[in-house]
Amino acid sequence: MTSQIKSISKPKLKLEVLDLQEVNKIHEATLWTIENVGVRFPSKHAIAIWADHVGAVVDQEKMIVRASPALIEQALKSAPPAYDLCARDPAQDLPLDGDHVFVGTDGCGVEILDLETGNRRTSCLADVCDIARIADASEEIGFHWVPVSAQDMPVNTRGLHEIKAIWENSTKHVQTESIYNTREATAAIEMAVAIAGGKDALRKRPILS
């Protein structure tokens, strides 16, 4: 395990593809689309939340929400300008403040080159564990994104096995792109609650994203 994580801090090289006027044009077009075309939310829970907000028009049958620009702008103002990706080890927290760039594992690939044989094969849960240990010991890696798929685990619990394997082998922040439904998301949050030490502790320091 490494407690030191390298980052690119206050980078001097900056790439701006769009100027402020072009960014505002895209933003205004987005607000127009949300208000006039709408966004589909295939979730009764999400639809119910939208229905409680003044400025949102909900089509219950089509599950489409149209929201006023004022409502969207108000929500944007409530979002924090900077926050941390929290880790089990607080020394490994990653500030997302616009001045730091971090590297993570990536991909959720389904094949891997076996280190022992050199042959390409289907990835498995043991590979997730091995990569997590290597990433945990590497100061260049700031956080985990499930790197390869645990193809030897059942499809309906595979994503949960993957994040469990990472938590068992690392103290850095964990992200997942393999949680697909409410059941899995609920179980993943319950796991995070247990590791963090309770719901309040998880809200204060979210170790999963």
XYZ file of N, CA and C in Angstrom:
627
model
N 0.837 -1.191 0.000
C 0.000 0.000 0.000
C 0.873 1.243 0.000
N 0.494 2.247 -0.788
C 1.192 3.521 -0.763
C 0.251 4.603 -0.259
N 0.729 5.444 0.633
C -0.095 6.540 1.127
C 0.125 7.798 0.294
N 1.173 7.773 -0.526
C 1.472 8.917 -1.374
C 0.909 8.683 -2.768
N 0.126 9.626 -3.260
C -0.434 9.511 -4.599
C 0.043 10.697 -5.422
N 0.621 10.395 -6.574
C 1.107 11.456 -7.447
C -0.049 12.047 -8.246
N 0.039 13.324 -8.496
C -0.947 13.973 -9.361
C -0.250 15.056 -10.163
N -0.886 15.440 -11.258
C -0.443 16.623 -11.974
C -1.139 17.796 -11.311
N -0.381 18.641 -10.643
C -0.969 19.734 -9.875
C -0.733 21.072 -10.563
N -1.785 21.878 -10.610
C -1.744 23.195 -11.235
C -1.030 23.136 -12.590
N -1.549 22.334 -13.509
C -0.880 22.172 -14.810
C -0.735 23.488 -15.548
N 0.480 23.705 -16.100
C 0.740 24.940 -16.840
C 0.191 24.860 -18.259
N 0.047 23.634 -18.761
C -0.495 23.460 -20.098
C -2.012 23.348 -20.005
N -2.718 24.191 -20.723
C -4.164 24.205 -20.672
C -4.727 24.220 -22.078
N -5.667 23.347 -22.347
C -6.283 23.254 -23.668
C -7.726 23.711 -23.585
N -8.067 24.738 -24.306
C -9.439 25.230 -24.355
C -9.929 25.137 -25.795
N -10.743 24.122 -26.077
C -11.264 23.917 -27.423
C -12.335 24.950 -27.748
N -13.139 25.303 -26.741
C -14.225 26.254 -26.926
C -13.984 27.496 -26.079
N -14.329 28.667 -26.620
C -14.244 29.873 -25.807
C -15.520 30.011 -24.977
N -15.539 31.005 -24.097
C -16.660 31.159 -23.160
C -17.976 31.379 -23.903
N -17.959 32.120 -24.983
C -19.176 32.384 -25.751
C -19.737 31.087 -26.343
N -18.847 30.221 -26.825
C -19.289 28.944 -27.394
C -19.826 28.010 -26.314
N -19.193 28.024 -25.142
C -19.675 27.214 -24.022
C -21.074 27.665 -23.612
N -21.274 28.964 -23.519
C -22.590 29.501 -23.153
C -23.644 29.147 -24.196
N -23.246 29.118 -25.461
C -24.187 28.769 -26.529
C -24.664 27.330 -26.368
N -23.744 26.436 -26.049
C -24.102 25.029 -25.826
C -25.001 24.907 -24.596
N -24.657 25.653 -23.543
C -25.446 25.610 -22.307
C -26.881 26.074 -22.563
N -27.024 27.163 -23.295
C -28.352 27.688 -23.592
C -29.164 26.716 -24.452
N -28.486 26.055 -25.403
C -29.171 25.076 -26.242
C -29.611 23.869 -25.419
N -28.783 23.511 -24.448
C -29.125 22.392 -23.565
C -30.351 22.722 -22.724
N -30.374 23.925 -22.163
C -31.522 24.344 -21.363
C -32.793 24.366 -22.212
N -32.677 24.822 -23.448
C -33.839 24.850 -24.347
C -34.346 23.431 -24.605
N -33.420 22.505 -24.829
C -33.797 21.118 -25.109
C -34.490 20.482 -23.912
N -33.957 20.719 -22.717
C -34.564 20.146 -21.506
C -35.967 20.703 -21.299
N -36.160 21.977 -21.590
C -37.457 22.611 -21.363
C -38.471 22.237 -22.441
N -38.047 22.115 -23.683
C -38.987 21.943 -24.785
C -39.109 20.513 -25.300
N -38.035 19.760 -25.232
C -38.051 18.365 -25.693
C -38.202 17.424 -24.512
N -37.423 17.687 -23.478
C -37.500 16.872 -22.272
C -36.476 15.758 -22.234
N -36.390 15.125 -21.083
C -35.474 14.011 -20.852
C -36.274 12.840 -20.298
N -36.036 11.662 -20.834
C -36.774 10.484 -20.370
C -36.081 9.879 -19.153
N -36.865 9.619 -18.115
C -36.380 8.983 -16.895
C -37.166 7.688 -16.683
N -36.618 6.546 -17.089
C -37.348 5.274 -16.945
C -37.292 4.745 -15.513
N -37.676 5.591 -14.577
C -37.645 5.238 -13.161
C -38.797 5.944 -12.456
N -39.700 5.180 -11.849
C -40.821 5.769 -11.128
C -40.339 6.624 -9.965
N -39.264 6.193 -9.328
C -38.716 6.946 -8.204
C -38.210 8.305 -8.680
N -37.466 8.324 -9.793
C -36.949 9.585 -10.326
C -38.086 10.506 -10.760
N -39.092 9.930 -11.408
C -40.238 10.720 -11.850
C -40.945 11.366 -10.661
N -41.080 10.619 -9.569
C -41.736 11.148 -8.366
C -40.950 12.306 -7.777
N -39.629 12.225 -7.807
C -38.789 13.317 -7.294
C -38.982 14.567 -8.146
N -38.964 14.392 -9.467
C -39.166 15.534 -10.360
C -40.539 16.171 -10.140
N -41.550 15.344 -9.938
C -42.918 15.844 -9.792
C -43.078 16.755 -8.578
N -42.176 16.630 -7.605
C -42.252 17.440 -6.395
C -41.621 18.826 -6.566
N -41.033 19.093 -7.724
C -40.326 20.358 -7.922
C -41.116 21.310 -8.815
N -41.285 22.517 -8.329
C -41.924 23.559 -9.129
C -41.004 23.901 -10.300
N -41.574 23.932 -11.484
C -40.769 24.214 -12.667
C -40.524 22.988 -13.509
N -40.989 21.828 -13.025
C -40.852 20.577 -13.774
C -42.226 20.104 -14.227
N -42.322 19.745 -15.495
C -43.550 19.188 -16.051
C -43.291 17.717 -16.358
N -44.065 16.839 -15.731
C -43.806 15.399 -15.819
C -44.902 14.714 -16.633
N -44.481 13.970 -17.644
C -45.391 13.114 -18.406
C -45.268 11.715 -17.812
N -46.204 11.349 -16.950
C -46.131 10.088 -16.224
C -46.167 8.884 -17.168
N -46.946 8.988 -18.251
C -47.091 7.862 -19.169
C -45.818 7.617 -19.973
N -45.259 8.680 -20.528
C -44.043 8.543 -21.338
C -42.774 8.613 -20.498
N -42.928 8.988 -19.208
C -41.805 9.118 -18.268
C -40.785 10.138 -18.778
N -41.307 11.241 -19.290
C -40.479 12.330 -19.798
C -40.665 13.553 -18.910
N -39.557 14.206 -18.589
C -39.580 15.399 -17.748
C -39.108 16.594 -18.560
N -39.878 17.677 -18.484
C -39.460 18.952 -19.051
C -39.283 19.928 -17.888
N -38.112 20.515 -17.807
C -37.800 21.379 -16.660
C -37.420 22.767 -17.134
N -37.829 23.764 -16.383
C -37.538 25.155 -16.724
C -36.051 25.449 -16.541
N -35.515 26.380 -17.319
C -34.111 26.780 -17.141
C -33.814 27.239 -15.714
N -34.768 27.931 -15.097
C -34.549 28.418 -13.730
C -34.312 27.273 -12.758
N -35.066 26.174 -12.920
C -34.905 25.020 -12.039
C -33.528 24.379 -12.228
N -33.101 24.259 -13.474
C -31.790 23.670 -13.755
C -30.674 24.555 -13.206
N -30.791 25.851 -13.441
C -29.757 26.779 -12.958
C -29.679 26.761 -11.436
N -30.831 26.673 -10.783
C -30.849 26.612 -9.320
C -30.133 25.354 -8.831
N -30.360 24.238 -9.501
C -29.704 22.988 -9.115
C -28.196 23.073 -9.323
N -27.779 23.694 -10.421
C -26.346 23.832 -10.700
C -25.655 24.666 -9.625
N -26.337 25.714 -9.151
C -25.746 26.568 -8.124
C -25.584 25.836 -6.802
N -26.413 24.802 -6.572
C -26.334 24.065 -5.307
C -25.208 23.035 -5.301
N -24.643 22.752 -6.481
C -23.566 21.759 -6.569
C -22.258 22.376 -6.079
N -21.477 21.650 -5.288
C -20.218 22.211 -4.783
C -19.220 22.423 -5.921
N -18.445 23.508 -5.889
C -17.459 23.768 -6.948
C -16.274 22.804 -6.908
N -16.046 22.209 -5.751
C -14.947 21.245 -5.602
C -15.332 20.238 -4.531
N -14.813 19.023 -4.650
C -15.072 17.992 -3.643
C -13.990 16.932 -3.752
N -13.950 16.036 -2.786
C -12.946 14.975 -2.753
C -13.550 13.633 -3.137
N -12.774 12.840 -3.880
C -13.069 11.415 -3.992
C -12.414 10.776 -2.769
N -13.228 10.316 -1.839
C -12.696 9.839 -0.561
C -12.231 8.392 -0.648
N -11.207 8.088 0.108
C -10.637 6.747 0.158
C -10.795 6.184 1.558
N -10.647 4.871 1.677
C -10.666 4.267 3.019
C -9.549 4.850 3.868
N -8.410 5.144 3.258
C -7.304 5.828 3.918
C -7.418 7.316 3.581
N -7.761 8.175 4.542
C -7.948 9.604 4.255
C -6.741 10.255 3.589
N -5.563 9.698 3.807
C -4.361 10.253 3.178
C -4.389 10.079 1.666
N -5.292 9.213 1.185
C -5.390 8.949 -0.246
C -6.595 9.640 -0.892
N -7.232 10.570 -0.164
C -8.328 11.333 -0.747
C -7.824 12.127 -1.948
N -8.688 12.267 -2.952
C -8.308 12.957 -4.184
C -9.140 14.222 -4.347
N -8.535 15.400 -4.264
C -9.287 16.645 -4.442
C -9.622 16.890 -5.915
N -10.904 17.018 -6.199
C -11.350 17.383 -7.544
C -11.666 18.875 -7.515
N -10.651 19.676 -7.745
C -10.767 21.125 -7.595
C -10.338 21.887 -8.836
N -10.074 21.166 -9.922
C -9.638 21.828 -11.140
C -8.149 22.038 -11.224
N -7.424 21.766 -10.129
C -5.978 21.961 -10.107
C -5.214 20.652 -10.019
N -5.911 19.529 -9.974
C -5.259 18.228 -9.869
C -5.804 17.278 -10.938
N -4.910 16.477 -11.486
C -5.287 15.431 -12.433
C -4.761 14.105 -11.901
N -5.643 13.099 -11.813
C -5.257 11.804 -11.272
C -5.454 10.704 -12.312
N -4.683 9.649 -12.163
C -4.755 8.494 -13.050
C -5.437 7.356 -12.306
N -6.294 6.616 -13.017
C -6.948 5.464 -12.402
C -6.881 4.255 -13.306
N -7.161 3.090 -12.746
C -7.328 1.904 -13.579
C -8.614 2.080 -14.374
N -8.785 1.371 -15.445
C -9.891 1.706 -16.346
C -10.299 0.496 -17.163
N -11.519 0.506 -17.653
C -11.887 -0.334 -18.760
C -12.904 -1.428 -18.595
N -12.787 -2.264 -17.555
C -13.640 -3.445 -17.421
C -13.531 -4.337 -18.660
N -12.292 -4.594 -19.065
C -12.045 -5.474 -20.204
C -12.458 -6.905 -19.908
N -12.658 -7.693 -20.946
C -13.135 -9.070 -20.775
C -12.049 -10.104 -21.084
N -10.870 -9.637 -21.503
C -9.748 -10.545 -21.748
C -8.487 -9.936 -21.151
N -7.494 -10.790 -20.914
C -6.245 -10.341 -20.303
C -5.102 -11.211 -20.810
N -3.892 -10.664 -20.814
C -2.699 -11.459 -21.126
C -2.201 -12.073 -19.830
N -2.209 -13.391 -19.772
C -1.796 -14.110 -18.569
C -0.298 -13.899 -18.333
N 0.067 -13.438 -17.122
C 1.465 -13.156 -16.817
C 2.309 -14.424 -16.774
N 1.696 -15.546 -16.461
C 2.447 -16.801 -16.354
C 2.682 -17.432 -17.720
N 1.657 -17.450 -18.571
C 1.763 -18.149 -19.855
C 1.992 -17.212 -21.038
N 1.636 -15.931 -20.855
C 1.737 -14.991 -21.962
C 0.589 -15.091 -22.943
N -0.350 -16.002 -22.671
C -1.483 -16.208 -23.572
C -2.643 -15.287 -23.213
N -3.447 -14.957 -24.212
C -4.651 -14.176 -23.974
C -5.764 -15.112 -23.519
N -6.465 -14.702 -22.462
C -7.545 -15.532 -21.928
C -8.634 -14.647 -21.363
N -9.772 -15.264 -21.017
C -10.886 -14.547 -20.402
C -10.482 -14.083 -19.004
N -10.808 -12.854 -18.667
C -10.468 -12.322 -17.350
C -11.356 -12.934 -16.272
N -10.847 -12.944 -15.046
C -11.570 -13.559 -13.932
C -11.404 -12.722 -12.668
N -12.064 -13.150 -11.595
C -12.047 -12.395 -10.343
C -10.631 -12.286 -9.777
N -9.823 -13.329 -9.923
C -8.446 -13.290 -9.416
C -7.655 -12.174 -10.086
N -7.960 -11.883 -11.353
C -7.280 -10.792 -12.046
C -7.657 -9.448 -11.446
N -8.932 -9.290 -11.077
C -9.382 -8.053 -10.435
C -8.595 -7.845 -9.139
N -8.424 -8.913 -8.371
C -7.676 -8.842 -7.111
C -6.225 -8.461 -7.353
N -5.589 -9.130 -8.318
C -4.170 -8.883 -8.600
C -3.929 -7.444 -9.041
N -4.770 -6.960 -9.940
C -4.604 -5.591 -10.434
C -4.849 -4.585 -9.323
N -5.813 -4.877 -8.450
C -6.094 -3.976 -7.328
C -4.885 -3.867 -6.404
N -4.216 -4.986 -6.143
C -3.040 -4.959 -5.274
C -1.901 -4.151 -5.902
N -1.706 -4.339 -7.204
C -0.648 -3.596 -7.896
C -0.971 -2.099 -7.890
N -2.225 -1.775 -8.195
C -2.635 -0.371 -8.219
C -2.541 0.254 -6.837
N -2.856 -0.523 -5.805
C -2.793 -0.021 -4.440
C -1.364 0.349 -4.063
N -0.389 -0.392 -4.579
C 1.010 -0.153 -4.239
C 1.661 0.888 -5.138
N 0.940 1.342 -6.161
C 1.523 2.273 -7.136
C 1.103 3.701 -6.819
N 2.070 4.563 -6.567
C 1.744 5.954 -6.247
C 1.210 6.712 -7.463
N 1.434 6.160 -8.657
C 0.918 6.809 -9.865
C -0.585 6.596 -10.053
N -1.157 5.593 -9.377
C -2.583 5.287 -9.493
C -3.341 5.956 -8.350
N -4.298 6.808 -8.705
C -5.026 7.544 -7.682
C -6.301 6.863 -7.215
N -6.955 6.125 -8.125
C -8.231 5.509 -7.776
C -8.458 4.281 -8.644
N -9.421 3.471 -8.244
C -9.753 2.254 -8.982
C -11.032 2.437 -9.776
N -10.982 2.074 -11.018
C -12.164 1.839 -11.824
C -12.043 0.372 -12.201
N -13.075 -0.416 -12.086
C -12.964 -1.864 -12.302
C -12.196 -2.120 -13.607
N -11.002 -2.716 -13.547
C -10.130 -2.800 -14.729
C -10.494 -3.908 -15.698
N -10.846 -5.066 -15.144
C -11.258 -6.198 -15.982
C -12.485 -6.855 -15.360
N -13.253 -7.524 -16.183
C -14.502 -8.138 -15.725
C -14.247 -9.515 -15.121
N -14.923 -9.788 -14.005
C -14.832 -11.102 -13.360
C -15.762 -12.065 -14.092
N -15.315 -12.577 -15.230
C -16.151 -13.398 -16.089
C -16.507 -14.746 -15.471
N -15.804 -15.130 -14.398
C -16.102 -16.406 -13.735
C -17.159 -16.251 -12.635
N -17.702 -15.054 -12.479
C -18.750 -14.808 -11.489
C -20.108 -14.692 -12.184
N -21.221 -14.996 -11.476
C -22.558 -14.893 -12.075
C -22.840 -13.479 -12.571
N -23.499 -13.375 -13.684
C -23.760 -12.070 -14.292
C -24.513 -11.150 -13.340
N -25.488 -11.688 -12.607
C -26.343 -10.833 -11.770
C -25.661 -10.347 -10.501
N -24.441 -10.840 -10.202
C -23.704 -10.348 -9.027
C -22.262 -9.977 -9.363
N -21.919 -10.030 -10.636
C -20.524 -9.830 -11.061
C -19.974 -8.483 -10.609
N -20.754 -7.411 -10.799
C -20.287 -6.090 -10.423
C -19.999 -5.965 -8.944
N -20.791 -6.663 -8.119
C -20.584 -6.628 -6.676
C -19.325 -7.394 -6.283
N -19.094 -8.528 -6.923
C -17.860 -9.278 -6.667
C -16.632 -8.432 -7.011
N -16.743 -7.662 -8.083
C -15.600 -6.865 -8.545
C -15.227 -5.771 -7.548
N -16.210 -4.993 -7.075
C -15.869 -3.926 -6.138
C -15.466 -4.492 -4.774
N -16.044 -5.636 -4.390
C -15.635 -6.290 -3.143
C -14.167 -6.701 -3.230
N -13.775 -7.242 -4.383
C -12.388 -7.672 -4.566
C -11.425 -6.492 -4.473
N -11.829 -5.354 -5.001
C -10.965 -4.179 -4.934
C -10.861 -3.681 -3.502
N -11.997 -3.599 -2.808
C -11.964 -3.152 -1.414
C -11.113 -4.071 -0.545
N -11.116 -5.356 -0.852
C -10.330 -6.305 -0.058
C -8.838 -6.191 -0.335
N -8.466 -5.497 -1.405
C -7.057 -5.442 -1.794
C -6.502 -4.033 -1.918
N -7.296 -3.026 -1.544
C -6.816 -1.656 -1.663
C -7.583 -0.742 -0.716
N -6.960 0.392 -0.378
C -7.615 1.391 0.468
C -7.925 2.663 -0.316
N -7.735 2.648 -1.639
C -7.986 3.831 -2.458
C -9.461 3.918 -2.856
N -9.843 5.062 -3.417
C -11.223 5.282 -3.844
C -11.617 4.292 -4.940
N -12.871 3.858 -4.896
C -13.370 2.868 -5.859
C -14.509 3.463 -6.676
N -14.425 3.286 -7.985
C -15.522 3.632 -8.886
C -15.945 2.369 -9.617
N -17.194 2.326 -10.055
C -17.653 1.172 -10.817
C -18.548 1.601 -11.959
N -18.393 0.948 -13.076
C -19.289 1.128 -14.215
C -20.092 -0.140 -14.459
N -20.026 -1.080 -13.498
C -20.619 -2.403 -13.688
C -21.881 -2.632 -12.869
N -22.388 -1.584 -12.233
C -23.635 -1.694 -11.473
C -24.769 -1.217 -12.366
N -25.711 -2.099 -12.685
C -26.684 -1.810 -13.738
C -28.114 -1.607 -13.273
N -28.437 -1.983 -12.034
C -29.839 -1.897 -11.633
C -29.949 -1.522 -10.156
N -31.192 -1.287 -9.727
C -31.437 -0.841 -8.358
C -30.975 -1.860 -7.328
N -31.213 -3.139 -7.604
C -30.824 -4.184 -6.658
C -29.320 -4.175 -6.419
N -28.565 -4.106 -7.503
C -27.108 -4.088 -7.366
C -26.637 -2.809 -6.679
N -27.242 -1.679 -7.056
C -26.835 -0.405 -6.466
C -27.092 -0.399 -4.960
N -28.237 -0.939 -4.553
C -28.561 -1.008 -3.129
C -27.546 -1.861 -2.376
N -27.195 -3.011 -2.956
C -26.218 -3.890 -2.316
C -24.844 -3.224 -2.246
N -24.454 -2.517 -3.313
C -23.152 -1.842 -3.336
C -23.095 -0.768 -2.256
N -24.184 -0.033 -2.092
C -24.223 1.011 -1.063
C -24.171 0.393 0.326
N -24.854 -0.746 0.514
C -24.803 -1.429 1.805
C -23.377 -1.877 2.130
N -22.664 -2.343 1.125
C -21.261 -2.718 1.327
C -20.436 -1.500 1.735
N -20.643 -0.386 1.031
C -19.903 0.837 1.336
C -20.223 1.352 2.735
N -21.500 1.241 3.137
C -21.912 1.662 4.480
C -21.167 0.848 5.535
N -21.082 -0.462 5.323
C -20.398 -1.339 6.280
C -18.918 -0.979 6.395
N -18.290 -0.677 5.271
C -16.868 -0.349 5.273
C -16.625 1.021 5.888
N -17.511 1.977 5.562
C -17.320 3.349 6.047
C -17.638 3.487 7.535
N -18.485 2.590 8.054
C -18.840 2.658 9.462
C -20.196 3.283 9.719
N -21.083 3.197 8.755
C -22.428 3.719 8.930
C -22.832 4.660 7.810
N -24.157 4.906 7.716
C -24.675 5.757 6.639
C -24.172 7.190 6.749
N -24.160 7.724 7.980
C -23.689 9.095 8.159
C -22.225 9.230 7.774
N -21.435 8.220 8.130
C -20.008 8.245 7.794
C -19.808 8.179 6.281
N -20.658 7.396 5.609
C -20.542 7.279 4.151
C -20.946 8.585 3.474
N -22.007 9.239 3.998
C -22.403 10.528 3.433
C -21.295 11.563 3.576
N -20.602 11.512 4.709
C -19.535 12.465 4.964
C -18.302 12.157 4.113
N -18.018 10.859 3.959
C -16.845 10.453 3.196
C -17.248 9.316 2.238
N -17.824 9.640 1.085
C -18.244 8.598 0.128
C -17.027 7.919 -0.507
N -16.847 6.634 -0.196
C -15.693 5.892 -0.685
C -15.988 5.165 -1.994
N -17.218 5.307 -2.475
C -17.638 4.656 -3.723
C -18.324 5.673 -4.619
N -18.005 5.611 -5.893
C -18.715 6.464 -6.840
C -18.938 5.707 -8.141
